[in-house]
Short mmCIF file of C-alpha atoms in Angstrom, two decimals:
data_model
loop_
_atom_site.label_atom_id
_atom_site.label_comp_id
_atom_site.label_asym_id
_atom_site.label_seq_id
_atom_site.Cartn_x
_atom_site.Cartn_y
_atom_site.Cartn_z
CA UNK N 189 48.17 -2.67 -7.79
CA UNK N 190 46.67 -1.78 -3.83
CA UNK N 191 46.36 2.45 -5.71
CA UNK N 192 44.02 1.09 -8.46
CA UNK N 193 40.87 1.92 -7.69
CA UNK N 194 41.84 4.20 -4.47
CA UNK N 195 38.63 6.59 -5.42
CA UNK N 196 36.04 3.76 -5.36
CA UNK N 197 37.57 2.80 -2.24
CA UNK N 198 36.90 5.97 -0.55
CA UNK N 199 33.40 6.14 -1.99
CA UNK N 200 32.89 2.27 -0.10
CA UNK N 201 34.28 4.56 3.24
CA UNK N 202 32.25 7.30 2.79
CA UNK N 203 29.26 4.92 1.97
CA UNK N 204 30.42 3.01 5.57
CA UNK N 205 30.19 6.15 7.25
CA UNK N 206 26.82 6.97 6.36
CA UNK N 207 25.14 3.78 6.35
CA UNK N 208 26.87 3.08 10.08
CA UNK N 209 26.46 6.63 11.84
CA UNK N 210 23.41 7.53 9.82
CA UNK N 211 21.76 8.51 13.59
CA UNK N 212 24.72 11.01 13.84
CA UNK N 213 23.68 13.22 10.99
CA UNK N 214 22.80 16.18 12.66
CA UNK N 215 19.07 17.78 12.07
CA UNK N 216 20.34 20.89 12.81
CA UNK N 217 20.43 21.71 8.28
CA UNK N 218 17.10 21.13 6.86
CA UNK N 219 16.56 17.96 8.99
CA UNK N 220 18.77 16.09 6.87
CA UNK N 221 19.27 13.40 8.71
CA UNK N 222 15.47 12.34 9.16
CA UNK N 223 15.18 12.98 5.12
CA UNK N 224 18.47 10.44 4.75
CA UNK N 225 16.73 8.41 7.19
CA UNK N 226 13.50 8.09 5.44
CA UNK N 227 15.03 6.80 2.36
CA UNK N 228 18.28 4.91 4.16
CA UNK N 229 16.99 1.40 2.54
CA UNK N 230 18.11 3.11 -1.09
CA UNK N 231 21.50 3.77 -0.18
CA UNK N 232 21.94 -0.11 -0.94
CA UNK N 233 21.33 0.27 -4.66
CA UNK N 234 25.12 1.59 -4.86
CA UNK N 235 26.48 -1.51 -3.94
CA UNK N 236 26.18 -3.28 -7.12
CA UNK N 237 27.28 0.14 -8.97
CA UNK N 238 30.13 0.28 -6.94
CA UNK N 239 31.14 -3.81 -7.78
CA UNK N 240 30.59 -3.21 -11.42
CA UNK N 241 32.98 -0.19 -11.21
CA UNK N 242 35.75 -1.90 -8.72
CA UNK N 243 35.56 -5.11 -11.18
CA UNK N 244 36.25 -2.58 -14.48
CA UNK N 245 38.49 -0.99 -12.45
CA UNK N 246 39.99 -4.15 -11.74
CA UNK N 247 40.60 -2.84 -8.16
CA UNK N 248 41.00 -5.69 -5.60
CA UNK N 249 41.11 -2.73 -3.07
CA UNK N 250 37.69 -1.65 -3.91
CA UNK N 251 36.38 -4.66 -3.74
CA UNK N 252 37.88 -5.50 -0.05
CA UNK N 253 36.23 -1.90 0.97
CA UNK N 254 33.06 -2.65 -0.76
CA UNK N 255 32.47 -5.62 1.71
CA UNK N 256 32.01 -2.57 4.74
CA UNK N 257 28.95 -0.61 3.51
CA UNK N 258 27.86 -4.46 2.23
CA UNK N 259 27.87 -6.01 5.87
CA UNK N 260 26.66 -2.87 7.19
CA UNK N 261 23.34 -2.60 5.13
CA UNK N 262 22.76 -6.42 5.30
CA UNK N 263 22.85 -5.57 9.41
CA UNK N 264 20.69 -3.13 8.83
CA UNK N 265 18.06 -3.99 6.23
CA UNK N 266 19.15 -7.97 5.31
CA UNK N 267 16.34 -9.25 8.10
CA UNK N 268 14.02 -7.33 5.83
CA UNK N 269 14.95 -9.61 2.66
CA UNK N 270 13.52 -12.66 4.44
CA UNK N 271 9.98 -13.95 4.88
CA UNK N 272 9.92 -14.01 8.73
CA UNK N 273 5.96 -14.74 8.65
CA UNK N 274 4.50 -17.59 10.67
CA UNK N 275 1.03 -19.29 10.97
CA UNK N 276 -1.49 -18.45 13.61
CA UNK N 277 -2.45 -15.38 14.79
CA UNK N 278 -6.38 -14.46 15.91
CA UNK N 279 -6.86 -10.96 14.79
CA UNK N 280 -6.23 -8.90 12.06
CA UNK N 281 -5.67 -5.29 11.36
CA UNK N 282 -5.18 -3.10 8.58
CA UNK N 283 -4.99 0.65 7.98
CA UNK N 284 -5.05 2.95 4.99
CA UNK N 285 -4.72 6.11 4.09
CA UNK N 286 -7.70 6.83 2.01
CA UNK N 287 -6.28 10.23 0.30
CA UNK N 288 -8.84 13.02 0.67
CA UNK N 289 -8.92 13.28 -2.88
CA UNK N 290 -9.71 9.68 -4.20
CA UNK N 291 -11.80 9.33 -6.70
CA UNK N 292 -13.09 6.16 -6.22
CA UNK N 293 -14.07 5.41 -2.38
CA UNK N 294 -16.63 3.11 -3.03
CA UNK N 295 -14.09 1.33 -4.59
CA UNK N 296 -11.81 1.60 -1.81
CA UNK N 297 -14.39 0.56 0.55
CA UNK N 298 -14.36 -2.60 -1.66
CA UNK N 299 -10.98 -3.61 -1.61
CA UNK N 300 -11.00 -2.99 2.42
CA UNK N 301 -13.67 -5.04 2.69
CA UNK N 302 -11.96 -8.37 0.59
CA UNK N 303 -9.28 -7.64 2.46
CA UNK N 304 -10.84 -9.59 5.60
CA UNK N 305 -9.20 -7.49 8.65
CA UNK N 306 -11.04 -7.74 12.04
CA UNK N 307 -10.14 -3.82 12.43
CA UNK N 308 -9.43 -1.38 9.77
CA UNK N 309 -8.45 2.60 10.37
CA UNK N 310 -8.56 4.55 7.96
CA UNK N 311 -7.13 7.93 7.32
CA UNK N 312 -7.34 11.45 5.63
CA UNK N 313 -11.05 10.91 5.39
CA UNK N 314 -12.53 13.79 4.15
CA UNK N 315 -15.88 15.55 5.90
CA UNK N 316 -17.40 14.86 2.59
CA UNK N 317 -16.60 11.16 1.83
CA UNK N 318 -16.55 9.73 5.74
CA UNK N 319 -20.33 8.96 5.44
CA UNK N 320 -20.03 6.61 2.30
CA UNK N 321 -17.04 5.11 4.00
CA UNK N 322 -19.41 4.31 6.79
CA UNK N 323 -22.21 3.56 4.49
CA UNK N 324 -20.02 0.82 2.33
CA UNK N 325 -18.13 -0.70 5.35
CA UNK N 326 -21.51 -1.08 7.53
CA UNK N 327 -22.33 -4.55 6.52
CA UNK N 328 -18.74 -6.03 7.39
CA UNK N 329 -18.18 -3.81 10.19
CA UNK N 330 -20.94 -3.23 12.52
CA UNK N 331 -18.81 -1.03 15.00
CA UNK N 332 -17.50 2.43 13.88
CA UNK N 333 -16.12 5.44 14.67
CA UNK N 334 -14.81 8.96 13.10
CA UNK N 335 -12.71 11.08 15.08
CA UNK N 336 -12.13 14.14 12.87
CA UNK N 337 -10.29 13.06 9.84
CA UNK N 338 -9.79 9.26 10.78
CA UNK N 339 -11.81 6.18 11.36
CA UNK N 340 -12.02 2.75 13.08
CA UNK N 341 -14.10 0.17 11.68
CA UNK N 342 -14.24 -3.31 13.55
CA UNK N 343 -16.55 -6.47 13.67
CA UNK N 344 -16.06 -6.57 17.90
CA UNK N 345 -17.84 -4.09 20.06
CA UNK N 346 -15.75 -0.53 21.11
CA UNK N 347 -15.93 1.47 23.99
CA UNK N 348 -13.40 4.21 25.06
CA UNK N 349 -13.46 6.40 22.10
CA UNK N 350 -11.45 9.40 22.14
CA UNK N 351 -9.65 11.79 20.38
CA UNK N 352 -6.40 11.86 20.76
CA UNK N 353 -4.21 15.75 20.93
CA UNK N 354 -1.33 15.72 19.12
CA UNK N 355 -0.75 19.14 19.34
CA UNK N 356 -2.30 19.87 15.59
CA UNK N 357 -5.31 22.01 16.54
CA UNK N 358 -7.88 19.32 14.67
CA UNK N 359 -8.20 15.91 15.29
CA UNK N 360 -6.25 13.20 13.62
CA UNK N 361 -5.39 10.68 15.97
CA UNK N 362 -8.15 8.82 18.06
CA UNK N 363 -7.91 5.93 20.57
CA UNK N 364 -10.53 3.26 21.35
CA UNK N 365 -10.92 -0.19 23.19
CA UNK N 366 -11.46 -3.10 20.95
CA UNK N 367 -13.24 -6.34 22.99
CA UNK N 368 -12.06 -9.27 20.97
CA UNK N 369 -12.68 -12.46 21.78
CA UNK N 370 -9.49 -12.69 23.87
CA UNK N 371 -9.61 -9.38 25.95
CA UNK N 372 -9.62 -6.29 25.33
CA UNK N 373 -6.98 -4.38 22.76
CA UNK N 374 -6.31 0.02 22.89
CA UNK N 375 -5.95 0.85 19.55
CA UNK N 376 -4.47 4.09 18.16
CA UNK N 377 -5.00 5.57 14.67
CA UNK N 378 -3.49 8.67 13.90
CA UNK N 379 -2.33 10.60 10.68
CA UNK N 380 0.98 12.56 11.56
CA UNK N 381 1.78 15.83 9.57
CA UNK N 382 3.09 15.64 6.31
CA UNK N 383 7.18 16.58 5.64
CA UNK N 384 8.22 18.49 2.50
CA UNK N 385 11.15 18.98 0.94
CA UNK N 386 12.05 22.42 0.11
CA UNK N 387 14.96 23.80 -1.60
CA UNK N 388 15.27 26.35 0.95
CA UNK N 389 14.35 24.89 4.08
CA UNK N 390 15.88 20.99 3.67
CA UNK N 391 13.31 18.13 5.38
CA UNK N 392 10.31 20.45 6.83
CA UNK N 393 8.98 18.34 9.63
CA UNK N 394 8.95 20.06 12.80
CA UNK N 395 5.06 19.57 13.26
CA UNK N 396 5.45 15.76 12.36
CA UNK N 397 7.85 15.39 15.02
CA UNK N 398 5.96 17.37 17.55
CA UNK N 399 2.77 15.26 17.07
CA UNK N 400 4.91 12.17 17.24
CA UNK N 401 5.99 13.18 20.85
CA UNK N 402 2.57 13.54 21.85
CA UNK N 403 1.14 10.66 20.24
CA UNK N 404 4.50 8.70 21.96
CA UNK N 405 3.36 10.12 25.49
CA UNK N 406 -0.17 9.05 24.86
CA UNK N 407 0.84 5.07 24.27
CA UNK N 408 2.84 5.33 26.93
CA UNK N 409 0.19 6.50 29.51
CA UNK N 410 -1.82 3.61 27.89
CA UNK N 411 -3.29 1.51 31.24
CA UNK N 412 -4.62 -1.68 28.98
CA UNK N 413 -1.59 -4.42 28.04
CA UNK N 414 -2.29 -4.67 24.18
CA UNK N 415 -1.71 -2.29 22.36
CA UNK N 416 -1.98 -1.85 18.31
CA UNK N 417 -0.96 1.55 16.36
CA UNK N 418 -2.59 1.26 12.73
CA UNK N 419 -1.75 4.90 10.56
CA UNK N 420 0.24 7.14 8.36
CA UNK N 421 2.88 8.38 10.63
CA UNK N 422 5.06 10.06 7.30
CA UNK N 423 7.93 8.24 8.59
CA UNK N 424 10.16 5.23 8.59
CA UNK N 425 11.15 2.99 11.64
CA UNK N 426 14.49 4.32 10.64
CA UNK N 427 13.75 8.51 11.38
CA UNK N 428 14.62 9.02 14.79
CA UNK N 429 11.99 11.65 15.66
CA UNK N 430 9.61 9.01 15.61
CA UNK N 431 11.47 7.42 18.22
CA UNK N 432 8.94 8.52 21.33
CA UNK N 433 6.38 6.12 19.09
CA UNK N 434 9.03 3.40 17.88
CA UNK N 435 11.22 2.94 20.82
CA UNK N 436 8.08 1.46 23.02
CA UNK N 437 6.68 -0.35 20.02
CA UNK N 438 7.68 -3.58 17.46
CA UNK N 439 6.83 -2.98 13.62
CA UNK N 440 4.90 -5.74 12.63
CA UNK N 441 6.58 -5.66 8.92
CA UNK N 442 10.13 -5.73 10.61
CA UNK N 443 9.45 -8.73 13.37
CA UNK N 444 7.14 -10.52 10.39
CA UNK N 445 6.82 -9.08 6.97
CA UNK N 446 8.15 -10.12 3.94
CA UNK N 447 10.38 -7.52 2.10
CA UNK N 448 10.70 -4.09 2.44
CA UNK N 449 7.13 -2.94 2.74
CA UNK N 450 6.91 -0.24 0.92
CA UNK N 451 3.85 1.83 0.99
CA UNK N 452 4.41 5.18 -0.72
CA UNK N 453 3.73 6.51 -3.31
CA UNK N 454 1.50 3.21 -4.66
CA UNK N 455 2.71 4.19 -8.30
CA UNK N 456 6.63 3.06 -7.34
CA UNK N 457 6.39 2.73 -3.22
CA UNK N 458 9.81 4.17 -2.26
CA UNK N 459 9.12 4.17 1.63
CA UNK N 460 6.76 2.62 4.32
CA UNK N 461 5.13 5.74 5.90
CA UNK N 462 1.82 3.54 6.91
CA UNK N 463 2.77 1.85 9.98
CA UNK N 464 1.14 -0.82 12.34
CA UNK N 465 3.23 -1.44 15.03
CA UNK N 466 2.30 -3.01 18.20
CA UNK N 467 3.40 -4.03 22.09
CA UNK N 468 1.54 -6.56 24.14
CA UNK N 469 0.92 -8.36 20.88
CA UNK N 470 3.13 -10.76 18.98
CA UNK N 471 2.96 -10.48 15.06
CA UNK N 472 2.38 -13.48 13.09
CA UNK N 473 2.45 -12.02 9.44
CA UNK N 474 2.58 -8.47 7.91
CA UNK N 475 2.01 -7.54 4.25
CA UNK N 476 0.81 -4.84 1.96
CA UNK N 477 -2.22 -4.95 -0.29
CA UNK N 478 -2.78 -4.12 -3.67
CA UNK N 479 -3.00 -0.63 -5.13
CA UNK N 480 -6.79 1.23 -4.33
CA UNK N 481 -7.46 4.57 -5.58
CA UNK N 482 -5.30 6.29 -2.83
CA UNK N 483 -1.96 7.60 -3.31
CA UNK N 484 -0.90 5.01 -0.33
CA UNK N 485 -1.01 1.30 -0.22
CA UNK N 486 -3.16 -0.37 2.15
CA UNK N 487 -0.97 -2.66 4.92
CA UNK N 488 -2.39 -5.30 6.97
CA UNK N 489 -0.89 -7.64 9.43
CA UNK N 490 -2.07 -11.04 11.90
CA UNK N 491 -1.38 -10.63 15.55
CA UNK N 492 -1.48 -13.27 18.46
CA UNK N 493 -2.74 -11.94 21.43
CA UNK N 494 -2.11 -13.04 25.04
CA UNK N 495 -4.60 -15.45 26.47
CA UNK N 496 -5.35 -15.16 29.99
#
């Protein structure tokens, strides 16, 4: 009776192993382990194949090994299944990436707008749309600025603006101080380097990681408290080579979202890549938005900031 089902049982191991030393994976081959890192959150969809198949089976073994890769992925993603948003908060933030090619950014402008955020960033703005970005969003935000291919538009004064190297040779990353009605805020919008997939070459993301070290080093060095990072960093809080950005900084969708998040591709969102994460700040509530004419969803979250 313990042999039946001795196969799915080693498939619930195997599933363990992953799921448990997914860090371990070695980048060395195609950077596998950031591209099983970027989609780690899926590897839960086998559970239920695998209880279906242990209950024909009628294994009682699998079952008992199912309940490993079932605790671990609970550990690891269960918080996520749970509304952790609260009331309160006193400013708001969202960031998008606009998608060079959209055909519709008047439109766009429009949603961000009804969307109600006290700062938006936008990125991938291309040279030839950023002036009817600023054009549409002038009314609602009086502040702006464009730092090569991303923007910051906010209804408090800035000061501070400047580009921000991370090591790309053009800008797309810029930093500026917000003065909200509670103090002052840094806030960082940046656009990372797209990955690829190739057939020859695995997980191609060696630029993407080598911006997210600079942009890490360039929070860090940071002199105000608050600090808010709105963009599309074409990563997960999961991949580890975005850990010089996400070891010094909270996700506000994992400390108070509501579900996965998901932000890409906004046909069937398979992965949050758009990121606001913060330090110095406590989220109240994190959410996405509804589809625009981007490729990306927007994603907006509340934040409580210190009073002096």
């Amino acid at each position: 009776m313990w042999r039946r089902g001795i196969v799915l049982a080693a498939v619930c191991a195997l599933l363990t192993g992953v799921l448990f030393l997914h860090s371990d994976i070695p980048n060395r081959i195609g950077n596998l382990g950031s591209l099983l890192e970027t989609f780690l959150p899926w590897l839960g969809v086998a559970l239920p194949l695998l209880f279906v198949l242990a209950v024909l089976r009628r294994s009682t073994t699998a079952l008992i090994a199912l309940l490993l890769p079932t605790l671990v992925w609970l550990n690891l993603f269960g918080g996520l299944l749970t509304d952790k948003s609260s009331a309160g908060g006193d400013l708001t933030v969202l960031t998008h990436n606009v998608n060079a090619d959209n055909p519709d950014p008047d439109g766009t402008a429009k949603d961000v707008i009804a969307a109600g955020a006290d700062v938006v960033a936008l990125e991938e703005l291309a040279e030839s749309q950023a002036p009817r970005y600023a054009r549409d969003l002038a009314a609602a935000y009086p502040y702006h600025s464009v730092q090569g291919t991303v923007g910051l538009w906010s209804r408090y004064p800035i000061s501070g603006v400047a580009p921000v190297d991370i090591r790309m040779g053009w800008t797309r990353a810029m930093r500026a101080a917000v003065s909200t009605p509670d103090g002052k805020v840094a806030v960082y919008v940046a656009h990372l380097p797209s990955v690829r997939v190739k057939f020859d070459a695995g997980f191609t993301a060696g630029q993407r990681d080598r911006a997210a070290d600079a942009l890490g080093r360039a929070i860090s060095a940071e002199p105000l408290h608050s600090v808010v990072l709105l963009g599309d960093l074409n990563g997960t809080m999961n991949d580890r080579a975005l850990a010089s950005v996400t070891s010094q900084m909270r996700s506000t969708q994992g400390a108070a979202g509501n579900g996965m998040g998901f932000s890409w591709p906004a046909g069937m969102p398979m992965a949050r890549i758009d990121q606001i994460m913060v330090k110095g700040a406590e989220p109240r509530s994190s959410w996405t938005l509804p589809r625009t004419g981007s490729d990306h969803l927007p994603v907006a979250a509340r934040l409580q900031l210190p009073h002096d």
